[in-house]
PDB file of C-alpha atoms in Angstrom:
ATOM      1  CA  UNK A   1      -0.047  -0.122  -0.141  1.00 41.00           C
ATOM      2  CA  UNK A   2       1.210   3.319  -0.890  1.00 40.00           C
ATOM      3  CA  UNK A   3       1.465   6.052   1.850  1.00 43.00           C
ATOM      4  CA  UNK A   4       0.963   9.932   0.697  1.00 43.00           C
ATOM      5  CA  UNK A   5       2.123  12.716   2.902  1.00 40.00           C
ATOM      6  CA  UNK A   6       1.079  16.382   2.831  1.00 41.00           C
ATOM      7  CA  UNK A   7       3.320  18.526   0.578  1.00 41.00           C
ATOM      8  CA  UNK A   8       6.105  20.034   2.583  1.00 42.00           C
ATOM      9  CA  UNK A   9       5.793  17.287   5.453  1.00 46.00           C
ATOM     10  CA  UNK A  10       8.953  16.022   6.751  1.00 51.00           C
ATOM     11  CA  UNK A  11      10.674  17.182   3.527  1.00 56.00           C
ATOM     12  CA  UNK A  12      13.298  14.744   2.359  1.00 67.00           C
ATOM     13  CA  UNK A  13      12.602  12.040   5.256  1.00 80.00           C
ATOM     14  CA  UNK A  14      11.122   8.927   5.151  1.00 82.00           C
ATOM     15  CA  UNK A  15       7.951   8.140   7.117  1.00 87.00           C
ATOM     16  CA  UNK A  16       8.684   6.543  10.393  1.00 82.00           C
ATOM     17  CA  UNK A  17       7.200   3.125   9.378  1.00 80.00           C
ATOM     18  CA  UNK A  18       9.586   3.135   6.594  1.00 84.00           C
ATOM     19  CA  UNK A  19      12.623   3.736   8.628  1.00 86.00           C
ATOM     20  CA  UNK A  20      14.620   0.979  10.253  1.00 88.00           C
ATOM     21  CA  UNK A  21      12.985  -1.765  12.401  1.00 90.00           C
ATOM     22  CA  UNK A  22      10.119  -1.634  14.971  1.00 90.00           C
ATOM     23  CA  UNK A  23      11.595  -1.103  18.371  1.00 89.00           C
ATOM     24  CA  UNK A  24      10.327  -2.800  21.472  1.00 91.00           C
ATOM     25  CA  UNK A  25       6.733  -1.350  21.642  1.00 91.00           C
ATOM     26  CA  UNK A  26       7.601  -0.292  25.548  1.00 95.00           C
ATOM     27  CA  UNK A  27      10.097   2.175  24.229  1.00 94.00           C
ATOM     28  CA  UNK A  28       7.688   3.410  21.790  1.00 93.00           C
ATOM     29  CA  UNK A  29       5.198   4.071  24.403  1.00 96.00           C
ATOM     30  CA  UNK A  30       7.732   5.416  26.902  1.00 96.00           C
ATOM     31  CA  UNK A  31       8.560   7.991  24.128  1.00 95.00           C
ATOM     32  CA  UNK A  32       4.782   8.677  23.726  1.00 96.00           C
ATOM     33  CA  UNK A  33       4.121   9.308  27.244  1.00 97.00           C
ATOM     34  CA  UNK A  34       7.112  11.739  27.557  1.00 95.00           C
ATOM     35  CA  UNK A  35       5.659  13.541  24.342  1.00 96.00           C
ATOM     36  CA  UNK A  36       2.206  13.777  26.224  1.00 97.00           C
ATOM     37  CA  UNK A  37       3.895  15.058  29.178  1.00 97.00           C
ATOM     38  CA  UNK A  38       5.455  18.038  27.082  1.00 96.00           C
ATOM     39  CA  UNK A  39       2.038  18.684  25.560  1.00 97.00           C
ATOM     40  CA  UNK A  40       0.473  18.944  28.916  1.00 98.00           C
ATOM     41  CA  UNK A  41       3.254  21.479  30.056  1.00 96.00           C
ATOM     42  CA  UNK A  42       2.300  23.398  26.863  1.00 97.00           C
ATOM     43  CA  UNK A  43      -1.276  23.607  27.509  1.00 98.00           C
ATOM     44  CA  UNK A  44      -0.667  24.571  31.151  1.00 97.00           C
ATOM     45  CA  UNK A  45       1.569  27.288  29.813  1.00 96.00           C
ATOM     46  CA  UNK A  46      -1.023  28.419  27.375  1.00 97.00           C
ATOM     47  CA  UNK A  47      -3.781  28.143  29.875  1.00 97.00           C
ATOM     48  CA  UNK A  48      -1.653  30.361  32.425  1.00 94.00           C
ATOM     49  CA  UNK A  49      -1.100  32.832  29.742  1.00 94.00           C
ATOM     50  CA  UNK A  50      -4.722  33.324  29.192  1.00 95.00           C
ATOM     51  CA  UNK A  51      -5.382  33.443  32.888  1.00 93.00           C
ATOM     52  CA  UNK A  52      -2.664  36.097  33.469  1.00 89.00           C
ATOM     53  CA  UNK A  53      -3.924  38.284  30.649  1.00 88.00           C
ATOM     54  CA  UNK A  54      -7.720  37.971  31.275  1.00 87.00           C
ATOM     55  CA  UNK A  55      -7.844  37.590  35.104  1.00 82.00           C
ATOM     56  CA  UNK A  56      -4.909  39.428  36.701  1.00 78.00           C
ATOM     57  CA  UNK A  57      -5.826  42.945  37.813  1.00 73.00           C
ATOM     58  CA  UNK A  58      -4.437  45.812  35.559  1.00 74.00           C
ATOM     59  CA  UNK A  59      -1.507  47.210  37.183  1.00 67.00           C
ATOM     60  CA  UNK A  60       0.066  50.708  36.396  1.00 69.00           C
ATOM     61  CA  UNK A  61       2.283  49.538  33.686  1.00 72.00           C
ATOM     62  CA  UNK A  62       0.308  49.571  30.710  1.00 72.00           C
ATOM     63  CA  UNK A  63      -0.114  46.134  29.001  1.00 85.00           C
ATOM     64  CA  UNK A  64       2.211  44.160  31.470  1.00 86.00           C
ATOM     65  CA  UNK A  65      -0.203  41.676  32.083  1.00 87.00           C
ATOM     66  CA  UNK A  66      -0.837  41.092  28.457  1.00 90.00           C
ATOM     67  CA  UNK A  67       2.904  40.991  27.591  1.00 91.00           C
ATOM     68  CA  UNK A  68       3.281  38.353  30.137  1.00 91.00           C
ATOM     69  CA  UNK A  69       0.329  36.411  29.189  1.00 93.00           C
ATOM     70  CA  UNK A  70       1.205  36.408  25.340  1.00 95.00           C
ATOM     71  CA  UNK A  71       4.798  35.340  26.341  1.00 94.00           C
ATOM     72  CA  UNK A  72       3.383  32.393  28.089  1.00 95.00           C
ATOM     73  CA  UNK A  73       1.051  31.435  25.432  1.00 97.00           C
ATOM     74  CA  UNK A  74       3.843  31.860  22.571  1.00 96.00           C
ATOM     75  CA  UNK A  75       6.058  29.682  24.928  1.00 96.00           C
ATOM     76  CA  UNK A  76       3.409  26.934  25.110  1.00 97.00           C
ATOM     77  CA  UNK A  77       3.034  26.910  21.449  1.00 96.00           C
ATOM     78  CA  UNK A  78       6.852  26.706  20.721  1.00 95.00           C
ATOM     79  CA  UNK A  79       7.052  23.878  23.322  1.00 96.00           C
ATOM     80  CA  UNK A  80       4.247  21.793  21.603  1.00 96.00           C
ATOM     81  CA  UNK A  81       5.933  22.242  18.414  1.00 95.00           C
ATOM     82  CA  UNK A  82       9.316  21.330  19.717  1.00 95.00           C
ATOM     83  CA  UNK A  83       7.918  18.235  21.661  1.00 96.00           C
ATOM     84  CA  UNK A  84       6.528  16.824  18.427  1.00 95.00           C
ATOM     85  CA  UNK A  85       9.950  17.150  16.682  1.00 94.00           C
ATOM     86  CA  UNK A  86      11.766  15.788  19.675  1.00 95.00           C
ATOM     87  CA  UNK A  87       9.326  12.883  19.893  1.00 95.00           C
ATOM     88  CA  UNK A  88       9.883  11.820  16.032  1.00 94.00           C
ATOM     89  CA  UNK A  89      13.640  12.277  16.439  1.00 94.00           C
ATOM     90  CA  UNK A  90      13.708   9.997  19.473  1.00 95.00           C
ATOM     91  CA  UNK A  91      11.439   7.469  17.506  1.00 95.00           C
ATOM     92  CA  UNK A  92      13.600   7.693  14.431  1.00 94.00           C
ATOM     93  CA  UNK A  93      16.912   7.140  16.353  1.00 95.00           C
ATOM     94  CA  UNK A  94      15.113   3.942  18.107  1.00 95.00           C
ATOM     95  CA  UNK A  95      14.042   2.560  14.933  1.00 94.00           C
ATOM     96  CA  UNK A  96      17.609   3.085  13.314  1.00 93.00           C
ATOM     97  CA  UNK A  97      19.320   1.617  16.526  1.00 93.00           C
ATOM     98  CA  UNK A  98      21.024   4.767  17.038  1.00 94.00           C
ATOM     99  CA  UNK A  99      21.326   6.707  20.554  1.00 94.00           C
ATOM    100  CA  UNK A 100      18.665   9.275  21.588  1.00 93.00           C
ATOM    101  CA  UNK A 101      19.387  12.750  20.687  1.00 94.00           C
ATOM    102  CA  UNK A 102      19.706  15.581  23.133  1.00 93.00           C
ATOM    103  CA  UNK A 103      16.918  17.907  23.490  1.00 91.00           C
ATOM    104  CA  UNK A 104      17.037  21.631  23.815  1.00 92.00           C
ATOM    105  CA  UNK A 105      13.454  21.837  25.261  1.00 91.00           C
ATOM    106  CA  UNK A 106      14.406  21.579  28.813  1.00 93.00           C
ATOM    107  CA  UNK A 107      16.890  24.236  28.492  1.00 94.00           C
ATOM    108  CA  UNK A 108      14.449  26.439  26.483  1.00 91.00           C
ATOM    109  CA  UNK A 109      11.842  26.107  29.023  1.00 93.00           C
ATOM    110  CA  UNK A 110      14.013  26.750  31.993  1.00 96.00           C
ATOM    111  CA  UNK A 111      15.295  29.848  30.557  1.00 96.00           C
ATOM    112  CA  UNK A 112      12.059  31.178  29.280  1.00 93.00           C
ATOM    113  CA  UNK A 113      10.214  30.682  32.445  1.00 93.00           C
ATOM    114  CA  UNK A 114      13.212  32.345  34.320  1.00 96.00           C
ATOM    115  CA  UNK A 115      12.714  35.559  32.241  1.00 93.00           C
ATOM    116  CA  UNK A 116       9.089  35.463  32.737  1.00 91.00           C
ATOM    117  CA  UNK A 117       9.537  34.907  36.655  1.00 92.00           C
ATOM    118  CA  UNK A 118      11.858  37.946  36.386  1.00 92.00           C
ATOM    119  CA  UNK A 119       9.503  40.197  34.513  1.00 87.00           C
ATOM    120  CA  UNK A 120       6.763  39.224  36.915  1.00 85.00           C
ATOM    121  CA  UNK A 121       8.981  40.135  39.898  1.00 88.00           C
ATOM    122  CA  UNK A 122       9.928  43.577  37.942  1.00 85.00           C
ATOM    123  CA  UNK A 123       6.198  44.272  37.710  1.00 82.00           C
ATOM    124  CA  UNK A 124       5.720  43.336  41.221  1.00 81.00           C
ATOM    125  CA  UNK A 125       8.541  45.551  42.572  1.00 84.00           C
ATOM    126  CA  UNK A 126       7.390  48.314  40.436  1.00 81.00           C
ATOM    127  CA  UNK A 127       3.785  48.192  41.687  1.00 76.00           C
ATOM    128  CA  UNK A 128       4.900  48.085  45.319  1.00 77.00           C
ATOM    129  CA  UNK A 129       6.839  51.227  45.237  1.00 77.00           C
ATOM    130  CA  UNK A 130       3.535  53.240  43.875  1.00 71.00           C
TER     131      UNK A 130
END
C-alpha cells in the first residue's frame, strides 16, 4: 500500500514506518508518554497565559499583564511544536538503533520561565513602590 504525505511534510525524510525496524513497543510507548507530558506542560503554559492576561488585575504598567500572558502562550506553542519534533527524532533514532538525540526543550523552557519570573517580579516591585 502506498502512503501519501502532505506537501512539505518531513521534507526529504522517509515516514517513520519506512525507517529501520520496529523497536520494542515499550520504548515507543515511553517515548509517547514523554511527548504527552510535554504537551500537558505546553497546554498549562497556554492556559496560564490566558489566565494572566484575562484575570490578573490591571497594574499601573500599561499592557504588562498582556505581554506576560502572550509570552506564556507563545512559549506553550513553541514547546508543543518542539515536543513533536523531539518525539519524532527519538522514534527515528530508536528505529535506526542509534542513541537518543539530546533535546533543547528543557533548557529552553527553564530559561524562558526564568525570564518570565523576572518580568513578573519586576512588575510586582514597580507596583509595590507606587
